[in-house]
Amino acid sequence: MDVLVLNCGSSSVKFAVIDPVSSQEEVSGIAQRLGAPEASLDWKRHGKKDTRPTPRAGHEEALRAIGNLLNELGLTDELIGVGHRVVHGGSKFSGSMAITPEVIAMVEECIPLGPLHNPPNLVGIRVAQELFPGLPQVGVFDTAFHQTMPPVAYTYPVPHEWLEAHSVRRYGFHGTSHRFVAKQALHLTGLSPEKHRLVTAHLGNGCSCAAVRDGKSVDTTMGLTPLEGVMMGTRSGSVDPAIIDHVAKALGKPEREILDALNKKSGLLGVSGLSNDMRTIEDAAARGHERARLAFDIFCYVLAKSLAALVVPLGHLDALVFTGGIGENSVAVRARTVEHLGFLGLTIDPHANATHGRSQNGRITEEIRPQALVVPTNEELMIAQDTAEIARRR
Ligand code: AMP
């Protein structure tokens, strides 16, 4: 009883075959550098890594190569469904959905909102339907978890026609991760599933935070696109939008290029001039690299301000959850961020933080209420569980 999970990004396809009940991963991998001569399919099975060149393979060829690999590994007979990560579901999806022609049409309608991600997501759906015609296919949307936000949280203070005519509003992303870690945090802390107030911080290359009240997202930092909110690896997060016009004029470049720089050349990379990788930033800062130190300082400062702001819709904090590559691994980011948030009643426990809270159910603060904790995310497992659930109902 396995589920194939597909995550078709703009230049890669990640995949995994997972047992949704035992959480056991049969195989996982990535087809990367798509379109380039050095494109390859890399995978891991039972702890052993393997790779095969797929020169110039695009999304479609990569998906077929994944299909062939699963056949060779004898993993297709056990499949009960295929779960697709879909990035932008606009306001159309508030939960995971069995893929139907109507659902495909709605994902197509959301292309203007997710121009880089929705088209490859749709290729993944089309090719998987062809490769596995008898299997249910399920769409799991990054935006869906945040559809419970009230208008006061999702409406931008801009001309209202922009919302009505062009769907300009906050959608939020990383919903699958926020939902997964919020659920896990309840098990770890013993908080009631009916009554809890959590702030979740997904800190990876992309970073977003969410306020979760009684299982529902009530606010989040990312917006119409994943550019808004906290500082990230290469994304600026929230900045004064007038910067775009100002810098475009100053450099004599089109505004689109400046927007591109806010997405790809800003954040940790932009400030440090060194790297978008938090490990490199921390190492360089420790060696006295001034701009790496500034990048680290801004990252934690902006993060703490955003986390504190998310307590407003909750009115009270039970737990702050750290997840994602940085949230799960960076002792320094967690320590500094929690230090900024001392006024909420959080005090870091240095020993527990150094061991990522492993010996005390993820908890890294001295206090139990409220507490900060580390919860490893597993978006693939969440997608596999949703897919299995929907496949069972059919
Ligand atoms: P993700 O997108 O979730 O894979 O996270 C990627 C980010 O996690 C990168 O910025 C990495 O530098 C960061 N990361 C991974 N391991 C560590 C670590 N041990 N310390 C600090 N940052 C880390």
Short mmCIF file of C-alpha atoms and ligand atoms in Angstrom, two decimals:
data_model
loop_
_atom_site.label_atom_id
_atom_site.label_comp_id
_atom_site.label_asym_id
_atom_site.label_seq_id
_atom_site.Cartn_x
_atom_site.Cartn_y
_atom_site.Cartn_z
CA MET A 1 0.00 0.00 0.00
CA ASP A 2 2.22 2.82 -1.28
CA VAL A 3 1.67 6.27 -2.73
CA LEU A 4 3.81 7.90 -5.39
CA VAL A 5 4.36 11.54 -4.44
CA LEU A 6 5.36 13.92 -7.24
CA ASN A 7 6.61 17.47 -6.81
CA CYS A 8 7.21 19.03 -10.23
CA GLY A 9 9.15 22.26 -9.78
CA SER A 10 10.33 24.70 -12.41
CA SER A 11 13.62 22.86 -13.10
CA SER A 12 13.32 19.59 -11.18
CA VAL A 13 10.93 16.76 -10.36
CA LYS A 14 11.13 15.35 -6.84
CA PHE A 15 9.50 11.99 -6.20
CA ALA A 16 9.02 9.48 -3.42
CA VAL A 17 7.19 6.21 -2.90
CA ILE A 18 5.84 6.16 0.65
CA ASP A 19 3.71 3.87 2.76
CA PRO A 20 1.24 6.37 4.24
CA VAL A 21 0.55 4.22 7.30
CA SER A 22 4.04 3.20 8.39
CA SER A 23 5.68 6.36 6.91
CA GLN A 24 8.26 4.02 5.37
CA GLU A 25 9.92 5.47 2.27
CA GLU A 26 10.60 2.84 -0.42
CA VAL A 27 12.50 5.18 -2.69
CA SER A 28 12.97 8.93 -3.03
CA GLY A 29 14.81 11.03 -5.54
CA ILE A 30 15.04 13.97 -7.85
CA ALA A 31 15.29 14.50 -11.58
CA GLN A 32 17.27 17.70 -11.76
CA ARG A 33 18.93 20.27 -14.02
CA LEU A 34 16.05 19.62 -16.43
CA GLY A 35 16.70 20.76 -19.99
CA ALA A 36 20.49 20.88 -19.45
CA PRO A 37 23.04 18.45 -20.95
CA GLU A 38 23.92 17.31 -17.42
CA ALA A 39 20.32 16.51 -16.43
CA SER A 40 20.18 13.43 -14.21
CA LEU A 41 17.88 11.19 -12.23
CA ASP A 42 19.21 10.63 -8.69
CA TRP A 43 17.56 8.39 -6.13
CA LYS A 44 17.98 6.71 -2.78
CA ARG A 45 16.66 3.25 -1.92
CA HIS A 46 17.27 1.50 1.41
CA GLY A 47 19.97 4.05 2.23
CA LYS A 48 21.86 3.45 -1.04
CA LYS A 49 22.25 6.30 -3.54
CA ASP A 50 22.21 5.84 -7.30
CA THR A 51 22.12 8.07 -10.37
CA ARG A 52 21.57 7.87 -14.08
CA PRO A 53 22.19 10.54 -16.72
CA THR A 54 19.14 11.84 -18.61
CA PRO A 55 20.80 14.39 -20.94
CA ARG A 56 18.55 17.34 -21.86
CA ALA A 57 15.50 15.60 -20.37
CA GLY A 58 12.60 17.98 -19.81
CA HIS A 59 9.76 17.44 -17.33
CA GLU A 60 7.96 14.89 -19.48
CA GLU A 61 11.06 12.75 -20.15
CA ALA A 62 12.04 12.99 -16.48
CA LEU A 63 8.60 11.73 -15.40
CA ARG A 64 8.84 8.82 -17.84
CA ALA A 65 12.32 8.01 -16.51
CA ILE A 66 10.86 7.98 -12.98
CA GLY A 67 8.04 5.67 -14.19
CA ASN A 68 10.63 3.30 -15.73
CA LEU A 69 12.71 3.34 -12.56
CA LEU A 70 9.71 2.42 -10.40
CA ASN A 71 8.92 -0.45 -12.80
CA GLU A 72 12.50 -1.71 -12.61
CA LEU A 73 12.43 -1.53 -8.81
CA GLY A 74 9.16 -3.48 -8.78
CA LEU A 75 7.34 -0.69 -6.91
CA THR A 76 4.37 -0.03 -9.19
CA ASP A 77 2.19 -3.01 -8.15
CA GLU A 78 1.86 -1.72 -4.58
CA LEU A 79 0.78 1.79 -5.63
CA ILE A 80 -2.71 2.88 -4.55
CA GLY A 81 -2.50 6.45 -5.85
CA VAL A 82 -0.40 9.35 -7.03
CA GLY A 83 -0.25 12.55 -4.97
CA HIS A 84 0.78 15.78 -6.69
CA ARG A 85 2.08 18.85 -4.93
CA VAL A 86 0.35 21.80 -6.60
CA VAL A 87 1.71 25.20 -5.64
CA HIS A 88 -1.08 27.67 -6.35
CA GLY A 89 -4.70 26.72 -5.88
CA GLY A 90 -5.89 30.35 -5.54
CA SER A 91 -9.18 30.55 -3.64
CA LYS A 92 -10.49 27.49 -5.43
CA PHE A 93 -9.18 24.75 -3.13
CA SER A 94 -9.48 24.53 0.63
CA GLY A 95 -8.32 20.92 0.82
CA SER A 96 -6.76 18.13 -1.20
CA MET A 97 -8.82 16.99 -4.19
CA ALA A 98 -9.11 13.96 -6.48
CA ILE A 99 -7.93 15.11 -9.89
CA THR A 100 -10.81 15.43 -12.37
CA PRO A 101 -11.06 17.40 -15.63
CA GLU A 102 -12.77 20.17 -13.59
CA VAL A 103 -9.90 20.26 -11.09
CA ILE A 104 -7.36 20.44 -13.94
CA ALA A 105 -9.31 23.35 -15.44
CA MET A 106 -9.25 25.17 -12.09
CA VAL A 107 -5.47 24.61 -11.70
CA GLU A 108 -5.08 26.03 -15.23
CA GLU A 109 -7.12 29.08 -14.18
CA CYS A 110 -4.61 29.64 -11.37
CA ILE A 111 -1.62 29.81 -13.78
CA PRO A 112 -1.53 33.64 -13.70
CA LEU A 113 -1.07 33.39 -9.91
CA GLY A 114 1.62 30.69 -10.09
CA PRO A 115 3.20 31.10 -13.53
CA LEU A 116 6.44 29.28 -12.67
CA HIS A 117 4.95 26.38 -10.75
CA ASN A 118 1.45 25.51 -11.93
CA PRO A 119 2.47 24.65 -15.55
CA PRO A 120 5.02 21.97 -14.48
CA ASN A 121 2.53 20.73 -11.85
CA LEU A 122 0.02 20.22 -14.68
CA VAL A 123 2.60 18.35 -16.79
CA GLY A 124 3.16 16.04 -13.81
CA ILE A 125 -0.56 15.33 -13.57
CA ARG A 126 -0.96 14.70 -17.30
CA VAL A 127 2.04 12.35 -17.59
CA ALA A 128 1.20 10.47 -14.37
CA GLN A 129 -2.34 9.90 -15.64
CA GLU A 130 -0.82 8.40 -18.78
CA LEU A 131 1.73 6.27 -16.92
CA PHE A 132 -0.67 5.02 -14.23
CA PRO A 133 -4.12 5.07 -15.89
CA GLY A 134 -5.83 2.94 -13.24
CA LEU A 135 -4.65 4.91 -10.20
CA PRO A 136 -6.44 7.76 -8.45
CA GLN A 137 -4.52 11.03 -8.76
CA VAL A 138 -4.79 13.64 -6.01
CA GLY A 139 -3.82 17.32 -5.94
CA VAL A 140 -2.44 18.66 -2.64
CA PHE A 141 -2.25 22.45 -2.71
CA ASP A 142 0.33 24.64 -0.96
CA THR A 143 -2.30 27.33 -0.56
CA ALA A 144 -5.21 25.19 0.69
CA PHE A 145 -4.42 25.19 4.43
CA HIS A 146 -4.52 28.99 4.52
CA GLN A 147 -7.98 29.24 2.96
CA THR A 148 -9.43 29.47 6.49
CA MET A 149 -7.90 32.95 6.93
CA PRO A 150 -10.53 35.61 7.60
CA PRO A 151 -10.90 38.60 5.21
CA VAL A 152 -9.11 40.87 7.67
CA ALA A 153 -6.00 38.69 7.27
CA TYR A 154 -6.13 38.04 3.53
CA THR A 155 -7.33 41.39 2.17
CA TYR A 156 -4.62 43.86 1.18
CA PRO A 157 -5.32 47.55 1.82
CA VAL A 158 -5.30 48.33 -1.93
CA PRO A 159 -8.11 49.27 -4.36
CA HIS A 160 -10.78 46.66 -3.77
CA GLU A 161 -11.31 46.12 -7.51
CA TRP A 162 -7.89 44.45 -7.61
CA LEU A 163 -9.25 41.70 -5.40
CA GLU A 164 -12.55 41.43 -7.23
CA ALA A 165 -11.21 41.59 -10.77
CA HIS A 166 -7.69 40.19 -10.42
CA SER A 167 -7.76 37.97 -7.32
CA VAL A 168 -5.14 40.15 -5.57
CA ARG A 169 -5.10 38.91 -1.96
CA ARG A 170 -2.96 36.97 0.49
CA TYR A 171 -2.98 33.24 -0.25
CA GLY A 172 0.00 31.93 1.71
CA PHE A 173 2.18 28.91 0.89
CA HIS A 174 3.96 25.94 2.55
CA GLY A 175 0.46 24.99 3.73
CA THR A 176 1.21 21.26 3.66
CA SER A 177 4.22 21.78 5.93
CA HIS A 178 2.44 24.14 8.35
CA ARG A 179 -0.47 21.67 8.57
CA PHE A 180 1.86 18.70 9.13
CA VAL A 181 3.99 20.27 11.85
CA ALA A 182 0.99 21.82 13.61
CA LYS A 183 -0.55 18.34 13.87
CA GLN A 184 2.72 16.78 15.05
CA ALA A 185 3.16 19.55 17.63
CA LEU A 186 -0.14 18.57 19.24
CA HIS A 187 1.11 14.99 19.74
CA LEU A 188 4.41 16.23 21.13
CA THR A 189 3.02 18.86 23.50
CA GLY A 190 -0.20 17.16 24.55
CA LEU A 191 -2.21 20.25 23.53
CA SER A 192 -5.87 19.66 22.76
CA PRO A 193 -6.65 19.19 19.03
CA GLU A 194 -9.78 21.32 19.60
CA LYS A 195 -8.13 24.16 21.49
CA HIS A 196 -4.63 25.39 20.73
CA ARG A 197 -2.81 28.46 19.51
CA LEU A 198 0.38 27.83 17.60
CA VAL A 199 2.78 29.85 15.52
CA THR A 200 4.65 27.71 12.98
CA ALA A 201 7.88 28.82 11.29
CA HIS A 202 8.84 26.94 8.12
CA LEU A 203 12.42 28.05 7.51
CA GLY A 204 14.01 26.50 4.45
CA ASN A 205 15.31 28.14 1.32
CA GLY A 206 11.85 29.69 1.24
CA CYS A 207 10.53 30.79 4.62
CA SER A 208 7.04 31.45 5.90
CA CYS A 209 5.27 31.59 9.25
CA ALA A 210 1.65 30.89 10.14
CA ALA A 211 -0.74 31.41 13.02
CA VAL A 212 -2.74 28.24 13.65
CA ARG A 213 -5.79 28.34 15.90
CA ASP A 214 -7.61 25.11 16.71
CA GLY A 215 -6.25 23.36 13.61
CA LYS A 216 -6.94 26.23 11.23
CA SER A 217 -4.56 28.73 9.68
CA VAL A 218 -5.75 32.22 10.62
CA ASP A 219 -2.86 34.25 9.18
CA THR A 220 0.43 33.75 7.39
CA THR A 221 3.38 35.78 6.16
CA MET A 222 3.54 34.86 2.46
CA GLY A 223 1.05 36.62 0.23
CA LEU A 224 -0.16 36.68 -3.36
CA THR A 225 3.20 35.08 -4.17
CA PRO A 226 5.94 33.46 -2.06
CA LEU A 227 7.94 36.72 -2.14
CA GLU A 228 6.17 38.37 0.80
CA GLY A 229 6.96 37.96 4.47
CA VAL A 230 10.20 37.10 6.26
CA MET A 231 13.72 37.23 4.80
CA MET A 232 14.68 34.09 2.86
CA GLY A 233 17.66 32.53 1.06
CA THR A 234 17.41 34.61 -2.11
CA ARG A 235 14.06 36.39 -1.57
CA SER A 236 13.82 39.74 0.17
CA GLY A 237 10.53 39.06 1.93
CA SER A 238 8.47 42.21 2.58
CA VAL A 239 10.06 45.46 1.42
CA ASP A 240 8.70 48.86 0.40
CA PRO A 241 7.19 48.22 -3.08
CA ALA A 242 8.38 51.70 -4.16
CA ILE A 243 11.91 50.21 -4.20
CA ILE A 244 11.05 48.60 -7.55
CA ASP A 245 10.34 51.89 -9.35
CA HIS A 246 13.23 53.68 -7.61
CA VAL A 247 15.89 51.09 -8.48
CA ALA A 248 14.52 50.52 -12.00
CA LYS A 249 14.93 54.24 -12.72
CA ALA A 250 18.33 54.42 -11.01
CA LEU A 251 19.71 51.46 -12.97
CA GLY A 252 17.81 52.16 -16.21
CA LYS A 253 16.41 48.63 -16.11
CA PRO A 254 12.87 47.30 -16.55
CA GLU A 255 10.85 46.83 -13.36
CA ARG A 256 10.56 43.12 -14.10
CA GLU A 257 14.33 42.76 -13.64
CA ILE A 258 14.20 44.46 -10.25
CA LEU A 259 11.36 42.19 -9.18
CA ASP A 260 13.47 39.26 -10.36
CA ALA A 261 16.35 40.49 -8.19
CA LEU A 262 14.01 40.67 -5.17
CA ASN A 263 13.20 36.99 -5.82
CA LYS A 264 16.60 35.63 -6.80
CA LYS A 265 19.37 37.96 -5.62
CA SER A 266 18.14 39.26 -2.28
CA GLY A 267 17.66 37.75 1.17
CA LEU A 268 20.71 36.09 2.77
CA LEU A 269 22.48 36.12 -0.60
CA GLY A 270 21.83 39.78 -1.30
CA VAL A 271 22.86 41.10 2.10
CA SER A 272 25.91 38.85 2.57
CA GLY A 273 27.05 38.92 -1.07
CA LEU A 274 28.21 35.40 -0.25
CA SER A 275 25.54 32.71 -0.20
CA ASN A 276 21.87 31.90 0.20
CA ASP A 277 22.81 28.96 2.43
CA MET A 278 22.42 29.52 6.17
CA ARG A 279 25.30 27.15 6.97
CA THR A 280 27.72 29.26 4.90
CA ILE A 281 26.33 32.45 6.45
CA GLU A 282 26.79 31.13 9.99
CA ASP A 283 30.34 29.91 9.29
CA ALA A 284 31.35 33.18 7.65
CA ALA A 285 29.76 35.26 10.42
CA ALA A 286 31.69 33.23 13.01
CA ARG A 287 34.91 34.02 11.12
CA GLY A 288 34.09 37.74 11.28
CA HIS A 289 32.55 38.35 7.83
CA GLU A 290 30.62 41.58 8.53
CA ARG A 291 27.92 41.25 5.89
CA ALA A 292 27.29 37.59 6.72
CA ARG A 293 26.81 38.65 10.34
CA LEU A 294 24.42 41.41 9.25
CA ALA A 295 22.47 38.92 7.07
CA PHE A 296 22.17 36.54 10.05
CA ASP A 297 21.11 39.37 12.37
CA ILE A 298 18.46 40.67 9.96
CA PHE A 299 17.14 37.15 9.32
CA CYS A 300 16.50 36.50 13.03
CA TYR A 301 15.26 40.03 13.77
CA VAL A 302 12.71 40.09 10.92
CA LEU A 303 11.67 36.53 11.75
CA ALA A 304 11.08 37.37 15.42
CA LYS A 305 9.07 40.50 14.50
CA SER A 306 6.86 38.44 12.17
CA LEU A 307 6.39 35.66 14.72
CA ALA A 308 5.38 38.18 17.38
CA ALA A 309 2.91 39.78 14.93
CA LEU A 310 1.28 36.38 14.38
CA VAL A 311 0.42 36.18 18.07
CA VAL A 312 -2.03 39.09 17.45
CA PRO A 313 -4.66 36.95 15.67
CA LEU A 314 -4.19 34.24 18.34
CA GLY A 315 -4.33 36.52 21.39
CA HIS A 316 -2.20 33.99 23.28
CA LEU A 317 0.62 31.57 22.46
CA ASP A 318 0.78 27.88 23.43
CA ALA A 319 3.73 26.89 21.25
CA LEU A 320 6.14 28.18 18.63
CA VAL A 321 7.19 25.49 16.14
CA PHE A 322 10.44 25.56 14.16
CA THR A 323 10.72 23.45 10.99
CA GLY A 324 12.43 23.32 7.55
CA GLY A 325 16.17 22.99 6.90
CA ILE A 326 17.03 26.05 9.00
CA GLY A 327 14.32 25.60 11.62
CA GLU A 328 15.25 21.96 12.21
CA ASN A 329 19.02 22.37 12.15
CA SER A 330 20.18 25.87 13.00
CA VAL A 331 20.85 26.07 16.73
CA ALA A 332 22.01 29.67 16.31
CA VAL A 333 18.93 30.93 14.44
CA ARG A 334 16.59 29.37 17.00
CA ALA A 335 18.59 30.72 19.94
CA ARG A 336 18.69 34.29 18.61
CA THR A 337 15.04 34.29 17.51
CA VAL A 338 13.78 32.98 20.85
CA GLU A 339 15.98 35.55 22.61
CA HIS A 340 14.16 38.32 20.71
CA LEU A 341 10.86 36.78 21.82
CA GLY A 342 11.66 36.64 25.53
CA PHE A 343 8.79 39.04 26.27
CA LEU A 344 6.35 36.31 25.24
CA GLY A 345 7.66 34.18 28.10
CA LEU A 346 10.10 32.05 26.10
CA THR A 347 13.60 31.24 27.40
CA ILE A 348 15.90 29.01 25.38
CA ASP A 349 17.24 25.87 27.06
CA PRO A 350 20.77 25.84 25.54
CA HIS A 351 21.34 22.11 26.01
CA ALA A 352 17.94 21.11 24.60
CA ASN A 353 18.41 23.54 21.70
CA ALA A 354 21.85 22.11 20.89
CA THR A 355 20.30 18.66 20.54
CA HIS A 356 17.26 19.99 18.61
CA GLY A 357 14.97 19.15 21.52
CA ARG A 358 15.27 15.43 20.80
CA SER A 359 15.35 14.33 24.41
CA GLN A 360 12.21 16.26 25.40
CA ASN A 361 9.66 15.86 22.59
CA GLY A 362 11.17 18.67 20.53
CA ARG A 363 11.02 21.28 23.30
CA ILE A 364 13.92 23.75 23.28
CA THR A 365 12.73 26.21 25.93
CA GLU A 366 12.78 26.01 29.69
CA GLU A 367 9.04 26.66 29.86
CA ILE A 368 6.34 24.21 28.89
CA ARG A 369 3.61 26.87 28.36
CA PRO A 370 4.35 28.58 26.13
CA GLN A 371 7.15 26.57 24.60
CA ALA A 372 9.25 26.60 21.45
CA LEU A 373 9.83 23.24 19.82
CA VAL A 374 11.50 21.67 16.80
CA VAL A 375 9.30 19.49 14.60
CA PRO A 376 10.81 17.93 11.45
CA THR A 377 8.48 18.52 8.53
CA ASN A 378 7.50 15.81 6.06
CA GLU A 379 5.44 17.28 3.24
CA GLU A 380 5.76 14.08 1.19
CA LEU A 381 4.21 12.00 3.97
CA MET A 382 1.34 14.50 4.35
CA ILE A 383 0.71 14.31 0.58
CA ALA A 384 0.85 10.48 0.73
CA GLN A 385 -1.63 10.42 3.64
CA ASP A 386 -4.07 12.79 1.91
CA THR A 387 -3.81 10.74 -1.29
CA ALA A 388 -4.44 7.45 0.54
CA GLU A 389 -7.43 8.97 2.34
CA ILE A 390 -9.02 10.23 -0.89
CA ALA A 391 -8.18 6.98 -2.74
CA ARG A 392 -9.93 4.99 0.04
CA ARG A 393 -13.09 7.07 -0.30
CA ARG A 394 -13.43 6.40 -4.04
P1 AMP B 1 15.25 23.33 2.96
O1 AMP B 1 14.80 24.26 1.84
O2 AMP B 1 14.17 23.03 3.94
O3 AMP B 1 15.99 22.12 2.49
O4 AMP B 1 16.35 24.17 3.81
C1 AMP B 1 17.52 24.67 3.24
C2 AMP B 1 18.18 25.60 4.22
O5 AMP B 1 18.47 24.89 5.44
C3 AMP B 1 19.52 26.15 3.73
O6 AMP B 1 19.60 27.54 4.00
C4 AMP B 1 20.52 25.41 4.58
O7 AMP B 1 21.67 26.16 4.78
C5 AMP B 1 19.76 25.25 5.88
N1 AMP B 1 20.39 24.26 6.75
C6 AMP B 1 20.46 22.92 6.59
N2 AMP B 1 21.21 22.37 7.58
C7 AMP B 1 21.62 23.38 8.38
C8 AMP B 1 22.42 23.48 9.57
N3 AMP B 1 22.96 22.40 10.13
N4 AMP B 1 22.62 24.71 10.10
C9 AMP B 1 22.10 25.82 9.53
N5 AMP B 1 21.33 25.79 8.43
C10 AMP B 1 21.10 24.60 7.85
#
